[in-house]
Coordinates of C-alpha atoms in Angstrom, one line a residue:
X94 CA -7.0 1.9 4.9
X95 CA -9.3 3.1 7.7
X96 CA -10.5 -0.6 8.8
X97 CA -9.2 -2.3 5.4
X98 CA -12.3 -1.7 4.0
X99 CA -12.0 -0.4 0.9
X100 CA -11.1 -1.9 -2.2
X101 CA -7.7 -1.3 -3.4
X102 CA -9.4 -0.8 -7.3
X103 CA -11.7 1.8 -5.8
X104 CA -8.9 4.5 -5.3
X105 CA -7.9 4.1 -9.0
X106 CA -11.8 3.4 -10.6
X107 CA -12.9 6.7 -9.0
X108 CA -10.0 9.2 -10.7
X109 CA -9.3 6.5 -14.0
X110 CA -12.8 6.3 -15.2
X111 CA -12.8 10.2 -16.0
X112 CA -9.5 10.1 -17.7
X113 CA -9.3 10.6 -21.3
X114 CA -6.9 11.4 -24.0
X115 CA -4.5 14.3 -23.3
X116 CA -4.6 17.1 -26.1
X117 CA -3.1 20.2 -27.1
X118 CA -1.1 22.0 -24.3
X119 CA -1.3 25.4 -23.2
X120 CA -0.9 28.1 -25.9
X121 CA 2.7 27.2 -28.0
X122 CA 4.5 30.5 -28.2
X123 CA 5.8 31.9 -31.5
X124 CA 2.8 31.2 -33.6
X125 CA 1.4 34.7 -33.2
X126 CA 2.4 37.8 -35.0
X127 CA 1.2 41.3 -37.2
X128 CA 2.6 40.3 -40.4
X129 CA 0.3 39.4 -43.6
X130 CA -0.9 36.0 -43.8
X131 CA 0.9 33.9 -46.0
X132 CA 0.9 30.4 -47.6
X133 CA -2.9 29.9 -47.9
X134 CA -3.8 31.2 -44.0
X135 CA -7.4 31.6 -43.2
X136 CA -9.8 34.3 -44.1
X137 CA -10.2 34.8 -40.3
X138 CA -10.1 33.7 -36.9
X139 CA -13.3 33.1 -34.6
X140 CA -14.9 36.3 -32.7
X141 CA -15.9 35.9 -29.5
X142 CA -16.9 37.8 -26.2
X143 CA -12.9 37.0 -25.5
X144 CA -10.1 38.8 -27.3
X145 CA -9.3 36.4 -30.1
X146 CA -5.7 35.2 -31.1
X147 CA -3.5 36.6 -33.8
X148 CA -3.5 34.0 -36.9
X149 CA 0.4 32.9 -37.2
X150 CA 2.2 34.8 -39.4
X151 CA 3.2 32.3 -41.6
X152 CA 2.0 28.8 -42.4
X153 CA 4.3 25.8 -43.1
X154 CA 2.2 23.4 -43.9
X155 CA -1.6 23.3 -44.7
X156 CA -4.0 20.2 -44.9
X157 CA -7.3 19.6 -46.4
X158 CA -10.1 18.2 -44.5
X159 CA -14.1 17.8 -43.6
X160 CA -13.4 16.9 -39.5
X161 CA -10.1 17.8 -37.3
X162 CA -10.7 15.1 -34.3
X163 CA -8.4 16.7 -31.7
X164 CA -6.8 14.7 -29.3
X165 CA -6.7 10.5 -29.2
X166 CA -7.4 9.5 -26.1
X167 CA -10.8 7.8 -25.2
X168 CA -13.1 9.6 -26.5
X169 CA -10.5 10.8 -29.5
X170 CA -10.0 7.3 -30.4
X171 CA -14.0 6.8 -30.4
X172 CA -14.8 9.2 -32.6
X173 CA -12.1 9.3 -34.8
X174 CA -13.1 5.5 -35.7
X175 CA -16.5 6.3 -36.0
X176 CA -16.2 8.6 -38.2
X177 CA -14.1 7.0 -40.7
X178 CA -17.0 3.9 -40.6
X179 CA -19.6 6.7 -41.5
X180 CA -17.3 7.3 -44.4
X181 CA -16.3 10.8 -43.0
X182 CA -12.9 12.2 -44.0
X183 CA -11.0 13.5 -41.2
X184 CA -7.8 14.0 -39.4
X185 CA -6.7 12.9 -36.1
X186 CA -4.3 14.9 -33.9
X187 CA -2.7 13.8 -31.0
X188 CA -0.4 16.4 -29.1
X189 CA 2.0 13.1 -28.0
X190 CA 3.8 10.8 -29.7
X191 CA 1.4 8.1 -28.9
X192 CA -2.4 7.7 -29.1
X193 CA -4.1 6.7 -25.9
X194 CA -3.3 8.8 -23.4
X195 CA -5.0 8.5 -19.8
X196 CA -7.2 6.3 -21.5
X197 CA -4.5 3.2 -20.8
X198 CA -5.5 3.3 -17.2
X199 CA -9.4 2.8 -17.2
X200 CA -10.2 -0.3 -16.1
X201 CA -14.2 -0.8 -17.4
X202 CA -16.7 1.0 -18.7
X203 CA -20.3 1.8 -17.9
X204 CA -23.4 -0.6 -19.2
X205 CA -27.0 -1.4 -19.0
X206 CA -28.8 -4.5 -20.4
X207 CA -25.8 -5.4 -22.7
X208 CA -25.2 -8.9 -24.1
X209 CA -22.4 -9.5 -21.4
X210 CA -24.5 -7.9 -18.6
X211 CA -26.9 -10.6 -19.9
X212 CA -24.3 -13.3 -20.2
X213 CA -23.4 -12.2 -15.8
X214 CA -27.1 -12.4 -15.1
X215 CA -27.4 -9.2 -13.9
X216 CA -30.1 -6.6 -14.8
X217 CA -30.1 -3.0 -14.0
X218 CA -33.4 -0.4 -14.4
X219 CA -32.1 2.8 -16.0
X220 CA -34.4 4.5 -14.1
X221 CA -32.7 3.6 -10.6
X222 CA -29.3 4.9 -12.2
X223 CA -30.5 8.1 -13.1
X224 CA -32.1 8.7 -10.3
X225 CA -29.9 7.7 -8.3
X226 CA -27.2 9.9 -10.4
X227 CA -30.1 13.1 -10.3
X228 CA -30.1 12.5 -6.3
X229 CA -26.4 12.5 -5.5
X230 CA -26.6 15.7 -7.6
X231 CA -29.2 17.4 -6.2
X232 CA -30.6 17.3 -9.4
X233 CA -28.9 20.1 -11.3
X234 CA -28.4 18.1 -14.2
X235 CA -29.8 17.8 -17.1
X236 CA -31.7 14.3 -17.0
X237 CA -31.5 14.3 -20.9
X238 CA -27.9 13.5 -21.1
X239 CA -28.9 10.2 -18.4
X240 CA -31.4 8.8 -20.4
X241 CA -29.2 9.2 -23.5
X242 CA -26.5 7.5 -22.2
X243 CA -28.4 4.5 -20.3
X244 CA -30.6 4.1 -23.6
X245 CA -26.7 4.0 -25.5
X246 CA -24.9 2.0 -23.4
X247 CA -25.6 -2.0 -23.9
X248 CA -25.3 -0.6 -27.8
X249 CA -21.7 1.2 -26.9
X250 CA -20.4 -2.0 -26.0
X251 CA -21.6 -4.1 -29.0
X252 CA -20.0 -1.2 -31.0
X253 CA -16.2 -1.8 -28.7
X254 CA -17.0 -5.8 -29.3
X255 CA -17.0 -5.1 -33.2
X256 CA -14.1 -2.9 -33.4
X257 CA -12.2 -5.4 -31.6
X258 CA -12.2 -3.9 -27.9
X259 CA -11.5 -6.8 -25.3
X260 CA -13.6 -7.6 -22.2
X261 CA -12.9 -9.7 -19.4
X262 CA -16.5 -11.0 -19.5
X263 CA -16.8 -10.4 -16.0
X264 CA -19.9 -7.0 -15.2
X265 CA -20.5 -6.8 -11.8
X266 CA -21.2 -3.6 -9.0
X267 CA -17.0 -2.8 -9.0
X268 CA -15.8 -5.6 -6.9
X269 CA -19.0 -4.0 -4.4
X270 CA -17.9 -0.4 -4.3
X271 CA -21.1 0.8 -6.2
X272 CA -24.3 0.8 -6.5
X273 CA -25.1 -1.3 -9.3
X274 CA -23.1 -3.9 -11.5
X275 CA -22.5 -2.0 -14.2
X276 CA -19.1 -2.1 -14.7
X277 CA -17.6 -4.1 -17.5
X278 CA -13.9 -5.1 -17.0
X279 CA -11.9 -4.8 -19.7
X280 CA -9.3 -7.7 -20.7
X281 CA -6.7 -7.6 -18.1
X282 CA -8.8 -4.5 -16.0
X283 CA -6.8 -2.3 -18.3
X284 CA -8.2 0.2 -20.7
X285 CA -4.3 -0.1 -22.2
X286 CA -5.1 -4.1 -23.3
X287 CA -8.7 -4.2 -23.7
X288 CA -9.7 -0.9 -25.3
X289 CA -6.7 1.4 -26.5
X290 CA -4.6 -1.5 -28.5
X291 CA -7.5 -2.5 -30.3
X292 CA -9.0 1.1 -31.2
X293 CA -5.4 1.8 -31.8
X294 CA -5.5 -1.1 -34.5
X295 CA -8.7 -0.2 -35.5
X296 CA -7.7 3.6 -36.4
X297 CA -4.3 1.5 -38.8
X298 CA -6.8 -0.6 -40.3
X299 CA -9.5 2.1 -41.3
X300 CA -6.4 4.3 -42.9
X301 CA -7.3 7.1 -40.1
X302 CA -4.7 10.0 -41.1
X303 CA -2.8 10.6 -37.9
X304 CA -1.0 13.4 -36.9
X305 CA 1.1 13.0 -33.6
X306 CA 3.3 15.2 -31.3
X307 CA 0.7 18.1 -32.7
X308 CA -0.9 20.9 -30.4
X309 CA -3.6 22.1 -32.1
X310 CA -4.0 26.1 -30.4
X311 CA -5.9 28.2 -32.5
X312 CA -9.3 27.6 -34.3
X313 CA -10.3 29.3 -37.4
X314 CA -13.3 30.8 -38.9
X315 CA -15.5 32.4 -41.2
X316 CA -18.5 33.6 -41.6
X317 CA -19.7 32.4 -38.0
X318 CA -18.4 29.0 -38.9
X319 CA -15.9 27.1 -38.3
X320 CA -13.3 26.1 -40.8
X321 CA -10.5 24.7 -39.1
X322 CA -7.5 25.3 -36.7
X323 CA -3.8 26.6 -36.6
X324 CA -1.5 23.8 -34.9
X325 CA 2.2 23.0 -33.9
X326 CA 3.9 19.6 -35.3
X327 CA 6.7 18.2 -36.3
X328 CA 6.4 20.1 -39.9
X329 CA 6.0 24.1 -38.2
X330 CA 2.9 26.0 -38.2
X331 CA 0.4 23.8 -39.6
X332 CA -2.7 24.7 -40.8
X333 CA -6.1 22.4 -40.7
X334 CA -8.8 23.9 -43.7
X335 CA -11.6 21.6 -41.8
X336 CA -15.5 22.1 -41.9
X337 CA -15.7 20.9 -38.3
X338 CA -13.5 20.5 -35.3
X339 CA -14.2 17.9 -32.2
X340 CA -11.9 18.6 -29.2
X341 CA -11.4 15.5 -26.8
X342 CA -8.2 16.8 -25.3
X343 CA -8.6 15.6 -21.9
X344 CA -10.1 18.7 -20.2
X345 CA -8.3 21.1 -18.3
X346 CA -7.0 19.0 -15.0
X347 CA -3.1 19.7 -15.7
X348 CA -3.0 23.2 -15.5
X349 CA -3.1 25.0 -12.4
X350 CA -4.3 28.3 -14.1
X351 CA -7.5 26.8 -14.7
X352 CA -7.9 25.3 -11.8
X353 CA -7.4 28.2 -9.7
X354 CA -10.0 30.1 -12.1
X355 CA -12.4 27.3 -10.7
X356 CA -11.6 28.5 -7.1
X357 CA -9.2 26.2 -5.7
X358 CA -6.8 27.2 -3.7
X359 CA -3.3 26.3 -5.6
X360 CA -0.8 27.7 -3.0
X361 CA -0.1 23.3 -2.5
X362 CA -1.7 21.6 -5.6
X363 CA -0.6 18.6 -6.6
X364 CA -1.2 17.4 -10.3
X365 CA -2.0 14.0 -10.0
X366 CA -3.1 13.4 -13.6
X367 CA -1.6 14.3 -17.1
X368 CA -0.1 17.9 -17.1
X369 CA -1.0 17.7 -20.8
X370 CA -4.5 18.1 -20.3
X371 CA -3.9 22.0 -19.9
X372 CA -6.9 23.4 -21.4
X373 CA -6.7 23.9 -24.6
X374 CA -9.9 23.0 -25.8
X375 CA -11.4 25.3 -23.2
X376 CA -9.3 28.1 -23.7
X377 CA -10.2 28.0 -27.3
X378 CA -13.5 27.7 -26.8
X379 CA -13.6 30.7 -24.2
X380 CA -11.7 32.5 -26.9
X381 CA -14.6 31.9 -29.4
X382 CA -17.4 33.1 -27.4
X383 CA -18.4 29.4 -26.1
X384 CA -20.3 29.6 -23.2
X385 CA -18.0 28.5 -19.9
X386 CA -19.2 25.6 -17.7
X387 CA -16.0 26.6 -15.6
X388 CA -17.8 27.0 -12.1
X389 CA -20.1 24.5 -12.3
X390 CA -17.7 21.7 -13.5
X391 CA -17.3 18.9 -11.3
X392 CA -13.7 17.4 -10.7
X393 CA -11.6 14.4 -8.9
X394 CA -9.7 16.0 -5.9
X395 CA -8.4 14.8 -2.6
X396 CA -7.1 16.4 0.1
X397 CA -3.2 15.8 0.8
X398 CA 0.3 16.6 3.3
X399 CA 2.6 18.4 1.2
X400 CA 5.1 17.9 3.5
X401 CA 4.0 13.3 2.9
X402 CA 4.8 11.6 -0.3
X403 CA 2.8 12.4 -3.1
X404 CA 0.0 9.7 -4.2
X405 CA 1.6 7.7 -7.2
X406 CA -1.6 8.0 -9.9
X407 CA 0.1 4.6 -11.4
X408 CA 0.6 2.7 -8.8
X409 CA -2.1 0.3 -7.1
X410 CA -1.1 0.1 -3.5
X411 CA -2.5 2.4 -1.2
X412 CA -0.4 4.7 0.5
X413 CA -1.8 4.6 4.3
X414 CA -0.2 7.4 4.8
X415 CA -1.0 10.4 2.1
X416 CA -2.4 7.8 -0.2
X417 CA -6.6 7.9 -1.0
X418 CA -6.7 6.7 2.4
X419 CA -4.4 8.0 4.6
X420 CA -4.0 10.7 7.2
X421 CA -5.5 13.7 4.8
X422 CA -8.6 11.6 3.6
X423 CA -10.5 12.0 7.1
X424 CA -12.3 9.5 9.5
X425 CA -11.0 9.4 12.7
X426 CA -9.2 12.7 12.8
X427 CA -10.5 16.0 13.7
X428 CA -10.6 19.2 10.4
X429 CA -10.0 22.3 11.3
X430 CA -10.2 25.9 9.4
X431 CA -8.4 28.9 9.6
X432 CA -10.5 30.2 11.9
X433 CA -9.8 26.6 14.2
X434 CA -13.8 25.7 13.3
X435 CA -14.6 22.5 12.5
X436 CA -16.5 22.7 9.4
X437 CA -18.2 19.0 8.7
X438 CA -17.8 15.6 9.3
X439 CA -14.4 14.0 8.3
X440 CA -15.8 10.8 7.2
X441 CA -17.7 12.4 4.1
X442 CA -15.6 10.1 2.4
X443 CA -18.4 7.3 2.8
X444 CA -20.4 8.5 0.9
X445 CA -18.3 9.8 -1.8
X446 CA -14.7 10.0 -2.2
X447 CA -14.3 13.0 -3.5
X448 CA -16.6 14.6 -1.3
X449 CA -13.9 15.2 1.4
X450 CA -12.4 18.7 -0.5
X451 CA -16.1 20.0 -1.6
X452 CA -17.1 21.6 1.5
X453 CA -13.1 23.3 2.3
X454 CA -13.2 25.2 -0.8
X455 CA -14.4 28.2 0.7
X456 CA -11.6 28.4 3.5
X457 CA -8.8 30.1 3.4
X458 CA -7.1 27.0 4.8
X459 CA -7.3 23.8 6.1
X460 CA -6.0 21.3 8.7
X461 CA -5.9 17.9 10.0
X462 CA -5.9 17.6 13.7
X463 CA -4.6 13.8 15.0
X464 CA -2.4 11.9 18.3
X465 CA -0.2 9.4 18.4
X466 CA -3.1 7.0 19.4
X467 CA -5.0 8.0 16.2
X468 CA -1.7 7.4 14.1
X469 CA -1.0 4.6 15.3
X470 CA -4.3 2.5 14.9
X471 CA -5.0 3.6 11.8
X472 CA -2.3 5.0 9.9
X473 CA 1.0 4.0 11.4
X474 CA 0.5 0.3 10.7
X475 CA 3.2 -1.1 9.0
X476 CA 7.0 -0.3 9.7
X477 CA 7.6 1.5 6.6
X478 CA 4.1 3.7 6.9
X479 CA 5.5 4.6 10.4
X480 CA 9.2 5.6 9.2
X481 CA 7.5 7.2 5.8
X482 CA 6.1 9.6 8.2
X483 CA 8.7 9.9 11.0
X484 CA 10.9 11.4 7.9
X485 CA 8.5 13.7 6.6
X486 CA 8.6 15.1 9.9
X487 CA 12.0 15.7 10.7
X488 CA 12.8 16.8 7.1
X489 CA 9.7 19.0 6.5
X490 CA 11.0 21.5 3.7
X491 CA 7.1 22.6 2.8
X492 CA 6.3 23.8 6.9
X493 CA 3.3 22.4 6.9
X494 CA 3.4 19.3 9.5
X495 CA 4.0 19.7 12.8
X496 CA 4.2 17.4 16.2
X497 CA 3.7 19.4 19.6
X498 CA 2.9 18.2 23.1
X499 CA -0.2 20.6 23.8
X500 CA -3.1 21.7 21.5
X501 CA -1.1 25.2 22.7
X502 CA 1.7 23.7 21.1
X503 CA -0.2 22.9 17.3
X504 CA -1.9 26.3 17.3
X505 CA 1.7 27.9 17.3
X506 CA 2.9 26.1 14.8
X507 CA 0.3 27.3 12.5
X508 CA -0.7 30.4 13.6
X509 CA -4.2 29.8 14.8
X510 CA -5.9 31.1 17.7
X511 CA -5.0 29.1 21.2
X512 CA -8.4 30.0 22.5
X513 CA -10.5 28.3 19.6
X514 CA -8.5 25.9 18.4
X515 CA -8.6 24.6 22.1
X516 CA -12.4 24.8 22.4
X517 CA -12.7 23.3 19.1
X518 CA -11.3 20.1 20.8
X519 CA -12.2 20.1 24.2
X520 CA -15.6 20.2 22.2
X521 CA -14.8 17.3 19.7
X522 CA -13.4 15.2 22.8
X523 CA -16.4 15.9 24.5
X524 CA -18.5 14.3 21.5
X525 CA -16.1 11.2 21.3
X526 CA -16.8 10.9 25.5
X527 CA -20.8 10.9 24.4
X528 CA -19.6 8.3 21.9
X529 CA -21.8 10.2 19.5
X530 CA -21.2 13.4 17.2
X531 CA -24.2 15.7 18.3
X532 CA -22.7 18.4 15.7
X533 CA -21.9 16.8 12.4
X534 CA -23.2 13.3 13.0
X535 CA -19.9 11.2 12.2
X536 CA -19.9 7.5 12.6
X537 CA -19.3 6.7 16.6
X538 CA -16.2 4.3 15.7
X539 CA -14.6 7.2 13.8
X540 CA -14.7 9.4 17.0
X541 CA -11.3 8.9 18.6
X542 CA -10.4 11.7 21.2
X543 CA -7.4 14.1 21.3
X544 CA -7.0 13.9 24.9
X545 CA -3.4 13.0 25.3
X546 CA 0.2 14.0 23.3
X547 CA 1.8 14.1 21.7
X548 CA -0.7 15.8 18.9
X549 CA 0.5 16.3 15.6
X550 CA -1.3 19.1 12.9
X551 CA -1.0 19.1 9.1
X552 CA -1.8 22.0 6.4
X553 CA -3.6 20.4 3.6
X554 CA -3.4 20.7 0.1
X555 CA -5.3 19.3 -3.1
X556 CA -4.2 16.3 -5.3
X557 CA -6.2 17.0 -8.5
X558 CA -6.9 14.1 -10.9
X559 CA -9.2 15.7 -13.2
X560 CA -12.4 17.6 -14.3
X561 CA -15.4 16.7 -15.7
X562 CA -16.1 19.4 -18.6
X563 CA -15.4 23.2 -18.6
X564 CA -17.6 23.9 -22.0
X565 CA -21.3 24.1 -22.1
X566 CA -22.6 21.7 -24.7
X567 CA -26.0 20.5 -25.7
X568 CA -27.5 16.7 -26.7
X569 CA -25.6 16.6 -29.8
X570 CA -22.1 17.8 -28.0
X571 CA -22.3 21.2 -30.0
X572 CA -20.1 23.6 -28.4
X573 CA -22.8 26.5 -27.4
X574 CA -21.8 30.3 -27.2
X575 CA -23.1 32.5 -25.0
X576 CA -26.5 32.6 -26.3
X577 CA -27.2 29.1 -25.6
X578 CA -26.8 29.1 -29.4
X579 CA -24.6 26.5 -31.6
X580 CA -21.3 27.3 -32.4
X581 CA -21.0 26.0 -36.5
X582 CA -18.6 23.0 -36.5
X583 CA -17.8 22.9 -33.0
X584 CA -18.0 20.3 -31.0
X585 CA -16.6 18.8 -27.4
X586 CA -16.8 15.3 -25.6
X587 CA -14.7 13.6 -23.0
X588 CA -13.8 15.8 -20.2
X589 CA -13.7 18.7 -22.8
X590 CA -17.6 18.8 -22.6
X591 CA -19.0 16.6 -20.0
X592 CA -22.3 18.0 -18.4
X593 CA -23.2 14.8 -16.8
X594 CA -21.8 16.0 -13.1
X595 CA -22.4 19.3 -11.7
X596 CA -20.0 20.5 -8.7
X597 CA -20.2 16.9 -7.6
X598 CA -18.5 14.0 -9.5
X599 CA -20.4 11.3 -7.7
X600 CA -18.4 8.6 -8.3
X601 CA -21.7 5.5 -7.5
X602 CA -22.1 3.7 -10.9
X603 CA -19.6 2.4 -12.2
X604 CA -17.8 3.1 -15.3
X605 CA -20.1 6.0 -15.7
X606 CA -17.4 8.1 -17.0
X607 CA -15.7 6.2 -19.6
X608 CA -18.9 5.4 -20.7
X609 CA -19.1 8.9 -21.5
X610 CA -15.9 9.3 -23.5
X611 CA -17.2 6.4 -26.0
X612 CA -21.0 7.7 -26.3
X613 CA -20.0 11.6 -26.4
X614 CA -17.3 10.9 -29.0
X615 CA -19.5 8.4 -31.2
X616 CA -22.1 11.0 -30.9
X617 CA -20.0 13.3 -32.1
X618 CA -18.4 12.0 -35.0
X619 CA -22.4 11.2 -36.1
X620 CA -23.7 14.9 -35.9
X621 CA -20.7 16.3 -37.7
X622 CA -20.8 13.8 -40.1
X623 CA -24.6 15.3 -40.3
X624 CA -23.5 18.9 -40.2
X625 CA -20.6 18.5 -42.8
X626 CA -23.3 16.7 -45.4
X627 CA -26.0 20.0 -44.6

């Protein structure tokens, strides 16, 4: 909300666009043991830096084939069909009973200088977008991967056209949330209609062997190579003889675990996104010896109120209140530490939207600091925003929002010190009197003092949507150990093994993201088709 003006579609472009197609789920219990291998069960399983698994103790079921494409979501989908045009035989495995998965929610995806970007009249420089992207970065990317996928992209959407993908025709700059028009809508703005129905089609009619409700959890190996993967399905332990293995699993956005590992603080974490995408892939890799991208892996994450309504991830109204603009997303409130500091500006959320959890990592908590004036201008608007909140209030069961009558009042109810949390905002009122914020240089009209009661404070926690990689790959979305060398047969795309963002995902071209899932798993499918034939 915050002035109405944000677009409603930029709450669900900026988490959407990264999601892909959920894989195999944490570890599946019961295929471990210290028996002899039986029924034709690898030579071996991959060495690594990590303690590798235990190969199942039995196999119920084994398959024969040159690629195991793991997971069919976006980028599953992509390179599972373009592999079987390259004449590649391979398996697809989807850990639910459907293929898709988060895919269905995209809305575009990312192009430059295709025939529909023509068709619109619109021309972008690749230059400017990777620039631009290098910029919002601070440049710790690799420009490589950029240029690759700017030089790919008009050619990415020819290649959706002829598999049958549907587009609205419409490419523009995301209804004028980004910086460029780049963005090309699919039929109906959903991924589900214009882009998962037809690959899904697409994957019937090229005879794609498809393998559903299947976690893959264990690859195999030998000789440094490897040569397939252990898996749960329908049939029992099931075992994949493959000369390569491409994970597109979704990343690792689902499990807290992981997430934590990354340095979150998960004490109030709310899973926005598919619990499915648990990390898998980058377990497995890990397991292996693959390099880990872990730290420097970007991510879509938002502050919210435990004690509010949780954002709905499927739904397309903003929530005023805990929603991508509410109360926890900043602006004219005041952020406060554990130590009562404020920290940065609470409008960071201008320039990115994920932006506003970046800098709060570090704490050991975090709060929101309004008034009733401040609620009621800008978040208390409509009658059922007002009694949405009123209820969370009274019927708090998490303890983490409070109302008091004196700044004395809030720093009791959370345990901070009186003495700082009140010069904290007798200095922030003092900046909103100037009409200007001296300290962290927030926009004038988002200054709004906390000079009269009754004053309300909320502990925030994270809504996570997803991450942007976790495994360190190269150009040709080889998984790399911790040599910087290739691992044999391994590869990741999608979220699995996306270096384009580091620490930031900065969310100002559109479609960026889902551009990536269709170039990294076309990509893919090409250089194991390439590998497999060497």
């Amino acid at each position: 909300m915050l002035g109405g003006k944000h677009d409603t579609k930029l709450s669900r472009r900026s988490f959407l666009t990264g999601a892909v197609g959920v894989g195999a789920l944490a570890a599946i219990g019961g295929l471990t043991g210290c028996a002899p291998q039986k029924d034709g069960a690898a030579e071996s399983v991959v060495q690594g830096d990590a303690a590798p698994s235990t190969p199942p103790a039995s196999v119920d079921k084994t398959y024969d084939t040159d690629l195991l494409v793991v997971g069919g979501g976006g980028s599953g989908l992509a390179c599972a069909v373009q592999a079987a045009l390259d004449g590649t035989n391979l398996i697809l495995v989807e850990k639910n009973n459907q293929l898709g998965g988060n895919a269905s929610f995209v809305e575009g995806m990312f192009g430059i200088g295709s025939k529909l970007a023509e068709e619109n009249g619109v021309s972008v420089l690749p230059a400017d977008v990777i620039e631009k992207e290098l910029e919002d970065g601070q440049h710790r990317q690799n420009g490589a991967l950029w240029t690759s996928l700017c030089a790919k992209s008009a050619e990415n959407i020819d290649w959706c056209l002829d598999q049958g993908v549907l587009y609205s025709g419409i490419v523009d700059d995301y209804n004028g949330t980004c910086l460029y028009p780049t963005f090309h809508w699919f039929k109906g703005n959903k991924a589900a209609i214009g882009y998962v129905e037809p690959m899904v089609k697409r994957v019937d009619e090229l005879g794609i062997q498809t393998h559903l409700e299947t976690a893959v959890n264990q690859l195999i190996v030998k000789d440094g190579k490897i040569e397939g993967a252990y898996a749960k399905g329908p049939d029992g332990v099931v075992q994949y003889n493959a000369k390569a293995v491409v994970f597109a699993t979704g990343g690792f956005g689902g499990n807290p675990e992981f997430i934590a590992k990354q340095g979150w603080d998960t004490t109030n974490l709310f899973i926005v996104g598919s619990d499915k995408a648990a990390g898998d892939a980058y377990r497995m890799a890990m397991e292996i010896g693959a390099q880990d991208f872990m730290i420097d892996t970007a991510q879509s994450i938002l502050f919210n109120i435990p004690a509010l309504p949780p954002i709905d991830f499927h739904n397309d109204a903003m929530n005023p209140i805990n929603g991508y603009f509410g109360i926890a997303h900043g602006g004219p409130v005041l952020w406060v530490n554990e130590h009562a500091d404020r920290y940065t500006r609470e409008n960071l959320t201008d320039d990115n939207l994920v932006l506003q959890c970046i800098p709060s990592k570090d704490n050991r908590a975090n709060y929101v600091v309004f008034n009733q004036a401040i609620f009621d201008e800008h978040f208390g608007i409509t009658d059922d925003a007002r009694t949405t909140f009123e209820d969370a209030l009274a019927n708090d069961k998490t303890e983490t929002l409070f109302k008091a009558d004196t700044v004395d009042g809030l720093a009791d109810a959370v345990k901070l010190d009186k003495a700082a949390l009140k010069a904290t905002v007798d200095r922030y009122n003092e900046l909103c009197a100037k009409g200007n914020d001296d300290d962290f240089g927030k926009k004038p009209e988002m200054m709004m003092a906390l000079d009269q009661g009754p004053f309300y404070i909320a502990q925030l926690g994270y809504s996570f949507f997803f991450e942007t990689g976790g495994i360190v790959t190269d150009k040709q979305r080889r998984v790399l150990d911790g040599n910087g060398d290739p691992v044999g047969g391994l590869y990741a795309v999608g979220n699995d093994g996306n270096m384009l963002y580091r620490h930031v995902y900065t969310i100002n071209i559109g479609g960026t993201a889902f551009g990536n899932q269709v170039n990294s798993g076309r990509e893919a499918a090409q250089n194991a088709a390439a590998y497999i034939k060497g």
